[in-house]
């Protein structure tokens, strides 16, 4: 909007009267018309006094003007030779405005009626007055003073005493190939009107947009962001190609404004320029960090790099070195051509000819050296590829002795060290695998072998409890029953952890509702939860949360976690159980404040690990280990997080 107002000011002058006169139906009622006719009167006086050719050319140039300059009765200059009527008849067809200068005064006629030129006869330099000779306070010398200051006033009066000048202006100026000041007035009025309409239209649109921005400012940012999302998909090169003509057009329109000329098409183009430049500015502001990335050059570079990354390392190195060699070869070919031309031009000068030969020999030597270097780089790249293959095989667990590189290769020592490292790793892996197998087998066998005697011990303690025994003996039998039962549970848990560790745990896959499973587990644990004195805050979604897992195993997981909270949470505190779901996964979180101080840097999911190492009663230290093993066997992720006395467990499953 400010740009449009500026165009009005420039195209129509800073004087608001001239802007108002641009809407006049008759261009002869404007100040610009008076100024043009006043200048043409001066040109006629110069022709009469000095036979000034440039002034005559100025009068001849405007074909919408007719003039006659007399010295007495002698016609000095005119452009009415082909006309039947003289200007003094004031009857020339198509010309309705006449100006006559004679005896130092000016007479004006418009549409056959004489106009009042001088008013009260005093020249005040106001807008409505004609700046012509004849005022009581403005002689012919004063009128021409700014133009011919070197002349004497009396001499000027003598030179213009017998001069008569007739000027006639066209009623409707026409456009000619030559520039016409009178037609320029009409055209200038049109330009100013367009500029005013443009400024008013842009101002009105700006006001509407301002009101819309205030009322819907929350949606304005979204609209610009959506527009930036569309323009952000266009390649940067296309934007730059389109921006160049826009900038050129903007410069062209700006020059037109400075020259007080703007057409209807130019006004419409200004609108379009404003809209497009706003879109460009919005794109730059919102997509600045992605402009270079989303371009054809960026896409080409990324594509080439991606294709190069897919190649083995030796092929990449060979390609890069070949490109370097090719660049050197091109430069060498250019240098050889220049050297040959120099050789031909200096053939008659033996010293210079010898110099060109020496330069040619040096060039050939450099080419041979570069060729040898490229072959060495190629061989090194191939050896490096073999070493990379050896490292990849070792990373994949293949420790078979690889092929030894040639002894004269640059990487032969590195290849030998890799072979030795591979052998050591293979031996260490075999030993660790054997140790793990032995450990698991021992735990499994011991757990299995303990089941039979434990069953017998539990059976006999049950029989003893049914006998008539003294009170002291009955207490002993009760202690035996509790310890034997605890040992049976511990053996069972160790056996289950061992099976999960070795991957032998039987999983019955099914689609189940995780929220329903949690509600069932909490319902089964309702009695111990009420006795604990803890407050349980449970947040479960109403809808179904479907996952793929083993329902029995997960029931055991949540049962162990709830029992862990019942056993180790601070009395009277709160336990939080939540289930959250997003588009891809479901997360169960169980959090509580620990009764005892939690040790730092301890993995609570390891077997036989408990929060308080000084305790000798209670759990076996396998509850969290079992929960983690079962969760991972069902395809979930089990995470324990502690912060001060906060103990939190997070279980994540992918939803279906």
XYZ file of C-alpha atoms in Angstrom:
656
model
C 0.000 0.000 0.000
C 2.834 2.396 0.798
C 4.385 1.607 -2.568
C 1.150 2.530 -4.350
C 0.867 5.823 -2.443
C 4.434 6.580 -3.406
C 3.559 5.933 -7.055
C 0.720 8.456 -6.796
C 3.005 11.055 -5.313
C 5.688 10.502 -7.932
C 3.396 10.129 -10.954
C 1.096 13.021 -10.087
C 3.411 15.430 -8.266
C 3.367 16.202 -4.593
C 0.804 18.995 -5.186
C -2.632 17.612 -4.411
C -4.174 20.094 -6.884
C -2.451 18.389 -9.762
C -3.779 15.065 -8.542
C -7.252 16.546 -8.432
C -6.853 18.077 -11.911
C -6.019 14.638 -13.303
C -9.755 13.866 -13.015
C -10.721 16.982 -15.018
C -12.585 16.247 -18.245
C -10.790 19.075 -20.123
C -7.024 18.910 -20.090
C -6.881 22.650 -20.981
C -8.199 23.479 -17.507
C -5.069 22.129 -15.798
C -1.943 23.758 -14.508
C 0.175 21.430 -16.641
C -1.499 22.822 -19.771
C -0.761 26.404 -18.678
C 2.868 25.466 -18.048
C 3.269 23.869 -21.495
C 1.732 26.863 -23.306
C 3.876 29.301 -21.287
C 7.009 27.410 -22.355
C 5.909 27.390 -25.993
C 5.376 31.188 -25.753
C 8.962 31.560 -24.563
C 10.140 29.375 -27.452
C 8.280 31.671 -29.875
C 9.906 34.760 -28.325
C 13.360 33.185 -28.671
C 12.663 32.432 -32.321
C 11.574 36.039 -32.894
C 14.472 37.625 -31.010
C 17.380 35.293 -31.751
C 16.224 32.964 -34.540
C 16.828 30.165 -32.036
C 16.742 26.875 -33.938
C 16.349 24.697 -30.849
C 13.238 26.617 -29.824
C 11.818 26.241 -33.339
C 12.504 22.499 -33.172
C 10.670 22.353 -29.839
C 7.630 24.015 -31.415
C 7.767 21.738 -34.458
C 8.099 18.598 -32.378
C 4.625 18.866 -30.842
C 2.223 18.150 -33.714
C -0.746 18.929 -31.461
C 0.382 22.589 -31.476
C 0.134 25.148 -34.276
C 2.218 28.324 -34.144
C 3.043 31.430 -36.153
C 5.765 33.934 -35.261
C 5.701 37.381 -36.903
C 8.075 40.322 -36.863
C 5.703 43.076 -37.840
C 3.953 41.638 -40.891
C 6.832 39.309 -41.761
C 6.263 35.621 -40.970
C 9.431 34.337 -39.275
C 8.406 30.761 -38.434
C 5.265 28.649 -38.624
C 3.946 25.092 -38.999
C 0.693 26.104 -40.670
C 1.908 26.239 -44.284
C -0.297 23.333 -45.415
C -3.383 24.827 -43.774
C -5.981 26.993 -45.507
C -6.694 29.107 -42.446
C -4.343 31.324 -40.491
C -4.310 31.200 -36.715
C -5.468 34.799 -36.445
C -8.860 33.649 -37.797
C -9.201 31.365 -34.752
C -11.174 28.975 -36.992
C -8.664 26.164 -37.538
C -10.443 22.817 -37.417
C -9.579 20.676 -34.383
C -7.982 23.536 -32.455
C -10.116 25.306 -29.860
C -7.531 27.130 -27.743
C -5.659 30.181 -29.085
C -2.942 32.367 -27.552
C -1.864 35.701 -29.043
C 1.135 37.721 -27.913
C 1.405 41.319 -29.133
C 2.742 44.583 -27.693
C 3.885 42.853 -24.496
C 0.492 41.392 -23.587
C -1.249 38.040 -24.061
C -4.801 37.345 -25.182
C -6.446 33.930 -24.793
C -9.500 32.393 -26.484
C -11.099 29.076 -25.663
C -14.017 27.719 -27.689
C -14.454 31.173 -29.290
C -14.661 33.051 -25.986
C -11.957 35.372 -24.714
C -10.531 34.504 -21.303
C -9.639 36.856 -18.477
C -5.870 36.488 -18.294
C -4.693 39.176 -15.883
C -7.514 39.646 -13.395
C -6.575 42.665 -11.298
C -3.319 42.986 -13.277
C -0.973 41.939 -10.463
C 1.114 38.783 -10.788
C 1.291 36.865 -7.503
C 2.616 33.507 -8.730
C -0.422 31.582 -7.528
C -1.629 28.314 -9.068
C -4.518 29.737 -11.100
C -2.575 32.589 -12.775
C -0.984 32.466 -16.195
C 2.752 33.183 -16.071
C 2.873 35.464 -19.124
C 4.019 39.056 -19.869
C 1.619 41.947 -19.386
C 1.115 42.234 -15.647
C 1.634 45.633 -14.063
C 4.406 44.230 -11.903
C 5.896 41.852 -14.505
C 7.413 43.171 -17.730
C 8.703 41.178 -20.681
C 12.165 41.437 -19.197
C 10.950 40.011 -15.906
C 9.253 37.242 -17.834
C 12.468 36.264 -19.621
C 14.906 37.235 -16.867
C 15.732 33.699 -15.765
C 16.565 32.785 -19.370
C 18.496 35.792 -20.722
C 20.046 37.549 -17.762
C 22.901 38.976 -19.848
C 20.618 41.266 -21.870
C 19.627 44.825 -21.087
C 15.896 45.303 -20.248
C 15.531 48.105 -22.775
C 17.136 45.990 -25.462
C 14.664 43.185 -24.723
C 11.728 45.561 -25.061
C 13.045 46.840 -28.402
C 13.571 43.306 -29.711
C 9.997 42.268 -28.868
C 8.235 45.507 -29.770
C 6.955 44.329 -33.188
C 6.731 40.611 -32.381
C 3.399 38.832 -32.733
C 2.999 35.196 -31.782
C 0.010 32.948 -32.378
C -0.324 29.554 -30.661
C -3.179 27.063 -31.103
C -3.679 23.901 -28.994
C -5.581 20.835 -30.199
C -8.935 20.207 -28.583
C -8.163 16.472 -28.337
C -4.409 15.772 -28.531
C -3.421 12.741 -30.584
C -0.502 10.360 -30.064
C 2.299 10.664 -32.608
C 5.638 8.995 -33.029
C 7.343 12.179 -31.868
C 6.881 13.237 -28.293
C 4.031 15.703 -27.707
C 3.916 17.746 -24.525
C 0.187 18.356 -24.977
C -0.522 14.654 -25.442
C 1.756 14.010 -22.458
C -0.634 16.050 -20.309
C -3.548 13.782 -21.256
C -1.437 10.678 -20.795
C -0.166 11.984 -17.475
C -3.735 12.498 -16.287
C -4.513 8.872 -17.128
C -1.398 7.677 -15.320
C -2.235 9.641 -12.204
C -5.814 8.342 -12.251
C -4.525 4.782 -12.529
C -2.057 5.405 -9.729
C -4.836 6.839 -7.535
C -7.087 3.876 -8.315
C -4.180 1.528 -7.682
C -3.349 3.155 -4.360
C -6.995 3.221 -3.351
C -7.521 -0.383 -4.362
C -4.411 -1.585 -2.595
C -5.312 0.547 0.397
C -8.794 -0.946 0.499
C -7.447 -4.469 0.125
C -4.845 -3.695 2.765
C -7.557 -2.455 5.124
C -9.642 -5.565 4.503
C -6.608 -7.767 5.079
C -5.769 -5.824 8.243
C -9.272 -6.399 9.609
C -9.130 -10.031 8.516
C -5.718 -10.424 10.159
C -7.021 -9.023 13.428
C -10.139 -11.187 13.398
C -8.505 -14.349 12.055
C -4.908 -13.903 13.119
C -4.724 -17.487 14.361
C -5.547 -18.787 10.897
C -3.296 -16.335 9.059
C -0.128 -18.082 10.191
C -1.575 -21.428 9.152
C -2.455 -20.052 5.734
C 1.064 -18.705 5.174
C 2.522 -21.957 6.507
C 0.351 -23.976 4.119
C 1.445 -21.735 1.236
C 5.087 -22.199 2.282
C 4.496 -25.949 2.272
C 3.414 -25.760 -1.367
C 6.233 -23.438 -2.488
C 8.734 -25.469 -0.490
C 8.253 -28.383 -2.889
C 9.425 -26.302 -5.856
C 13.103 -26.591 -6.726
C 15.260 -23.610 -5.861
C 16.523 -23.301 -9.431
C 12.962 -22.852 -10.747
C 12.315 -20.150 -8.141
C 15.471 -18.292 -9.157
C 14.640 -18.550 -12.859
C 11.187 -17.092 -12.198
C 12.580 -14.435 -9.848
C 14.902 -12.877 -12.444
C 12.114 -11.632 -14.785
C 10.154 -10.469 -11.747
C 13.062 -8.322 -10.579
C 13.616 -6.992 -14.098
C 9.921 -6.128 -14.374
C 10.014 -4.420 -10.987
C 12.970 -2.279 -12.101
C 11.177 -1.382 -15.323
C 8.013 -0.334 -13.465
C 10.060 1.664 -10.968
C 11.745 3.575 -13.792
C 8.311 4.267 -15.300
C 7.159 5.675 -11.983
C 10.204 7.926 -11.772
C 9.397 9.151 -15.277
C 5.789 9.863 -14.237
C 4.465 7.237 -16.645
C 2.538 4.076 -15.853
C 0.054 2.304 -18.120
C -2.992 0.257 -17.276
C -0.970 -2.886 -17.880
C 1.747 -1.557 -15.612
C -0.752 -0.969 -12.812
C -1.989 -4.566 -13.091
C 1.586 -5.801 -13.170
C 2.259 -3.899 -9.955
C -0.514 -5.876 -8.304
C 0.939 -9.122 -9.581
C 4.449 -8.109 -8.507
C 3.251 -7.382 -4.972
C 1.518 -10.762 -4.697
C 4.407 -12.787 -6.130
C 7.065 -11.000 -4.087
C 4.996 -11.620 -0.944
C 4.930 -15.317 -1.814
C 8.698 -15.285 -2.356
C 9.275 -13.500 0.957
C 7.063 -15.969 2.821
C 8.887 -18.880 1.198
C 12.300 -17.477 2.176
C 11.247 -16.831 5.782
C 9.591 -20.190 6.390
C 11.752 -22.465 4.218
C 15.128 -20.779 4.653
C 16.844 -23.819 6.120
C 15.573 -26.104 3.342
C 16.030 -23.942 0.230
C 19.380 -25.393 -0.801
C 18.426 -28.925 0.211
C 15.272 -28.870 -1.938
C 16.885 -28.068 -5.257
C 17.869 -29.907 -8.392
C 21.567 -29.542 -7.592
C 20.967 -30.789 -4.044
C 18.920 -33.717 -5.351
C 21.607 -34.547 -7.902
C 24.387 -34.395 -5.309
C 22.415 -36.532 -2.841
C 21.585 -39.052 -5.551
C 25.187 -39.306 -6.671
C 26.383 -39.632 -3.090
C 23.769 -42.291 -2.355
C 24.792 -44.272 -5.440
C 28.418 -43.831 -4.470
C 27.759 -44.956 -0.888
C 26.197 -48.139 -2.238
C 29.516 -49.027 -3.879
C 32.280 -50.850 -2.015
C 34.896 -48.596 -0.471
C 37.547 -49.605 -3.011
C 35.293 -48.685 -5.945
C 34.572 -45.294 -4.389
C 38.262 -44.565 -3.935
C 39.088 -45.762 -7.461
C 36.344 -43.546 -8.944
C 37.520 -40.475 -7.036
C 41.146 -41.009 -7.967
C 40.170 -41.577 -11.609
C 38.274 -38.270 -11.665
C 41.362 -36.534 -10.285
C 43.518 -38.211 -12.910
C 41.045 -37.236 -15.626
C 41.158 -33.608 -14.479
C 44.957 -33.629 -14.598
C 44.839 -35.193 -18.062
C 42.487 -32.465 -19.358
C 44.723 -29.739 -17.943
C 47.763 -31.455 -19.425
C 46.074 -31.642 -22.846
C 45.335 -27.909 -22.709
C 48.895 -27.153 -21.638
C 50.239 -29.370 -24.440
C 48.115 -27.543 -27.011
C 49.356 -24.173 -25.789
C 52.938 -25.463 -25.789
C 52.524 -26.677 -29.375
C 51.179 -23.298 -30.479
C 54.090 -21.610 -28.713
C 56.473 -24.021 -30.412
C 55.126 -23.112 -33.854
C 55.248 -19.387 -33.132
C 58.870 -19.506 -31.867
C 60.256 -21.863 -34.483
C 62.585 -19.183 -35.827
C 64.035 -18.478 -32.364
C 66.117 -21.502 -31.270
C 66.300 -20.595 -27.515
C 62.538 -20.296 -27.234
C 62.047 -23.424 -29.355
C 64.302 -25.345 -26.979
C 62.252 -24.016 -24.034
C 59.010 -25.319 -25.521
C 60.603 -28.739 -26.090
C 61.763 -28.850 -22.459
C 58.271 -27.873 -21.278
C 56.758 -30.628 -23.435
C 59.141 -33.230 -21.980
C 58.307 -32.082 -18.434
C 54.609 -32.344 -19.239
C 55.003 -35.902 -20.478
C 56.968 -36.784 -17.348
C 54.219 -35.370 -15.149
C 51.600 -37.375 -17.044
C 53.630 -40.591 -16.624
C 54.084 -39.834 -12.919
C 50.367 -39.197 -12.465
C 49.566 -42.445 -14.296
C 51.877 -44.409 -12.014
C 50.405 -42.691 -8.961
C 46.868 -43.522 -10.084
C 47.768 -47.190 -10.551
C 49.298 -47.244 -7.053
C 46.152 -45.611 -5.621
C 44.009 -48.141 -7.442
C 46.024 -51.038 -5.984
C 45.828 -49.463 -2.506
C 42.055 -49.014 -2.852
C 41.660 -52.681 -3.829
C 43.709 -53.790 -0.803
C 41.673 -51.499 1.415
C 38.513 -53.089 0.047
C 39.808 -56.527 1.010
C 40.639 -55.288 4.521
C 37.161 -53.753 4.800
C 35.684 -57.094 3.725
C 37.710 -58.850 6.430
C 36.429 -56.401 9.049
C 32.852 -56.873 7.822
C 33.164 -60.667 8.043
C 34.518 -60.374 11.577
C 31.670 -58.026 12.529
C 29.157 -60.572 11.182
C 30.743 -63.317 13.302
C 32.687 -65.101 10.562
C 36.150 -65.695 11.978
C 37.504 -68.005 9.273
C 41.078 -67.004 8.356
C 40.808 -64.563 5.419
C 43.101 -64.389 2.431
C 46.457 -62.803 3.263
C 47.299 -59.702 1.213
C 50.474 -59.677 -0.871
C 53.594 -59.051 1.185
C 54.591 -56.020 -0.906
C 51.207 -54.320 -0.376
C 50.853 -51.221 1.780
C 48.244 -52.902 3.982
C 49.821 -56.349 4.347
C 50.793 -55.740 8.008
C 47.278 -54.518 8.817
C 45.771 -57.584 7.141
C 48.054 -59.868 9.175
C 47.018 -58.149 12.420
C 43.351 -58.536 11.493
C 43.852 -62.253 10.913
C 45.403 -62.607 14.364
C 42.635 -60.537 15.957
C 40.013 -62.683 14.199
C 41.589 -65.854 15.535
C 41.669 -64.428 19.061
C 38.072 -63.289 18.854
C 36.934 -66.644 17.540
C 38.642 -68.392 20.422
C 37.168 -65.975 22.983
C 33.671 -66.332 21.526
C 33.912 -70.110 21.574
C 35.086 -70.070 25.190
C 32.338 -67.661 26.262
C 29.690 -69.633 24.390
C 30.883 -72.827 26.037
C 30.854 -71.139 29.446
C 27.327 -69.773 28.963
C 26.100 -73.142 27.807
C 27.682 -74.822 30.800
C 26.169 -72.242 33.151
C 22.698 -72.569 31.676
C 22.956 -76.337 31.587
C 24.089 -76.391 35.213
C 21.234 -74.144 36.344
C 18.724 -76.134 34.312
C 19.989 -79.489 35.578
C 20.229 -78.342 39.186
C 16.754 -76.821 39.028
C 15.396 -80.003 37.514
C 17.218 -82.252 40.010
C 15.998 -80.182 42.965
C 12.355 -80.650 42.070
C 12.164 -84.328 43.197
C 13.696 -83.914 46.701
C 11.766 -80.669 47.215
C 8.540 -82.469 46.383
C 9.401 -85.155 48.952
C 10.302 -82.574 51.606
C 7.022 -80.709 51.055
C 5.067 -83.979 51.215
C 6.688 -85.107 54.486
C 6.291 -81.681 56.107
C 2.586 -81.821 55.218
C 2.360 -85.254 56.858
C 4.196 -84.034 59.953
C 1.819 -81.088 60.235
C -1.092 -83.562 60.429
C 0.427 -85.504 63.351
C -0.140 -84.775 67.034
C 3.081 -82.952 67.966
C 4.163 -80.740 70.817
C 3.692 -77.017 70.264
C 7.423 -76.428 69.806
C 7.730 -79.195 67.212
C 4.654 -77.837 65.389
C 6.389 -74.433 65.091
C 9.435 -76.145 63.624
C 7.306 -77.970 61.095
C 5.626 -74.696 60.090
C 9.025 -73.049 59.510
C 10.116 -76.070 57.436
C 6.979 -75.754 55.294
C 7.563 -72.011 54.636
C 11.240 -72.433 53.753
C 10.591 -75.460 51.547
C 7.805 -73.600 49.709
C 10.093 -70.598 49.209
C 12.807 -72.885 47.880
C 10.311 -74.511 45.490
C 9.249 -71.113 44.122
C 12.880 -70.067 43.743
C 13.782 -73.250 41.851
C 10.797 -72.772 39.571
C 11.728 -69.153 38.846
C 15.363 -70.043 38.179
C 14.210 -72.742 35.782
C 11.922 -70.301 33.948
C 14.623 -67.631 33.695
C 17.030 -70.202 32.299
C 14.526 -71.292 29.665
C 13.870 -67.670 28.656
C 17.599 -66.967 28.462
C 18.266 -69.937 26.190
C 15.248 -69.156 23.973
C 13.452 -72.357 24.952
C 10.468 -70.604 26.522
C 7.212 -71.697 24.924
C 5.222 -68.675 23.685
C 1.547 -68.934 22.737
C 0.997 -65.965 20.448
C -2.410 -64.315 20.455
C -4.013 -60.908 19.940
C -5.063 -59.579 23.340
C -6.352 -56.373 24.921
C -3.549 -54.994 27.081
C -5.932 -52.815 29.121
C -8.184 -55.788 29.851
C -5.172 -57.869 30.931
C -4.077 -55.123 33.350
C -7.591 -54.865 34.826
C -7.691 -58.647 35.321
C -4.285 -58.668 37.038
C -5.284 -55.802 39.348
C -8.556 -57.544 40.178
C -6.690 -60.741 41.128
C -4.309 -58.731 43.335
C -7.110 -56.662 44.928
C -6.896 -58.351 48.354
C -3.136 -57.895 48.966
C -3.401 -54.378 47.522
C -6.058 -53.471 50.092
C -4.010 -54.951 52.962
C -0.856 -53.090 51.901
C -2.115 -49.641 52.899
C -0.841 -48.237 49.587
C -2.941 -46.016 47.316
C -3.070 -47.178 43.697
C -3.686 -44.546 41.005
C -4.723 -46.422 37.862
C -5.293 -44.721 34.488
C -6.340 -47.096 31.717
C -8.019 -46.143 28.409
C -11.621 -47.144 27.849
C -11.012 -48.441 24.352
C -9.260 -51.624 23.315
C -5.447 -51.617 23.108
C -4.522 -54.594 20.936
C -1.075 -56.209 20.939
C 0.422 -59.576 19.929
C 1.851 -61.499 22.901
C 1.386 -64.467 25.267
C -1.362 -63.580 27.751
C -0.166 -65.986 30.461
C 3.407 -64.709 30.305
C 2.323 -61.063 30.423
C -0.013 -61.811 33.329
C 3.033 -63.131 35.191
C 4.976 -59.973 34.254
C 2.378 -57.574 35.707
C 1.817 -59.842 38.699
C 5.543 -59.716 39.545
C 5.621 -55.917 39.144
C 2.592 -55.388 41.404
C 4.056 -57.761 44.016
C 7.366 -55.881 43.771
C 5.536 -52.602 44.509
C 3.587 -54.187 47.390
C 6.794 -55.500 48.908
C 9.181 -52.579 48.454
C 7.058 -49.383 48.201
C 7.085 -46.881 51.076
C 4.144 -47.543 53.435
C 1.260 -45.135 52.930
C 2.615 -43.871 49.591
C 1.004 -43.975 46.146
C 1.634 -46.374 43.267
C 0.874 -45.093 39.748
C -0.142 -47.518 36.985
C -0.840 -45.983 33.558
C -1.380 -47.258 30.018
C -0.861 -44.867 27.097
C -1.310 -45.555 23.392
C -0.245 -43.715 20.240
C -0.349 -44.640 16.560
C 2.340 -47.344 16.757
C 2.870 -48.483 20.339
C 1.385 -48.978 23.803
C 3.342 -48.074 26.956
C 2.652 -49.344 30.498
C 4.301 -47.393 33.339
C 4.396 -48.462 36.992
C 5.949 -45.981 39.456
C 6.360 -45.943 43.210
C 8.540 -44.478 45.980
C 10.941 -47.042 47.423
C 10.803 -47.832 51.110
C 14.569 -48.302 51.255
C 17.249 -46.143 49.693
C 17.933 -47.332 46.156
C 21.548 -48.104 45.277
C 23.041 -46.306 42.284
C 24.393 -47.908 39.093
C 22.641 -51.230 39.732
C 20.813 -53.266 37.094
C 17.695 -54.456 38.953
C 16.804 -56.842 36.115
C 19.849 -59.012 36.778
C 19.197 -62.305 38.500
C 19.329 -62.337 42.322
C 19.593 -58.530 42.518
C 17.491 -56.721 45.168
C 17.230 -53.110 46.260
C 18.473 -53.839 49.790
C 21.476 -56.185 49.762
C 21.360 -56.552 53.566
C 17.978 -58.285 53.462
C 17.994 -62.071 53.899
C 14.257 -62.651 53.790
C 11.504 -61.825 51.352
C 11.921 -62.179 47.578
C 14.405 -64.199 45.635
C 15.646 -61.307 43.492
C 14.265 -62.969 40.348
C 10.943 -61.132 39.973
C 12.219 -58.329 37.741
C 14.523 -60.711 35.859
C 11.540 -62.915 35.046
C 9.434 -59.902 34.073
C 12.116 -58.634 31.692
C 12.755 -62.070 30.176
C 9.047 -62.727 29.575
C 8.481 -59.212 28.157
C 11.330 -59.530 25.673
C 10.265 -63.087 24.756
C 6.857 -61.603 23.828
C 8.474 -58.977 21.610
C 8.263 -56.044 24.057
C 10.791 -53.676 25.599
C 11.421 -53.617 29.369
C 13.088 -50.583 30.957
C 13.809 -49.804 34.635
C 14.515 -46.205 35.615
C 15.457 -44.889 39.066
C 15.814 -41.295 40.247
C 16.573 -40.773 43.951
C 13.893 -42.935 45.644
C 11.621 -43.078 42.587
C 11.393 -46.553 41.064
C 9.766 -46.699 37.613
C 9.214 -49.556 35.165
C 8.264 -48.933 31.521
C 6.979 -51.719 29.235
C 6.450 -51.003 25.524
C 4.672 -53.116 22.891
C 3.814 -52.423 19.262
C 0.079 -52.142 18.682
C -1.821 -54.044 16.002
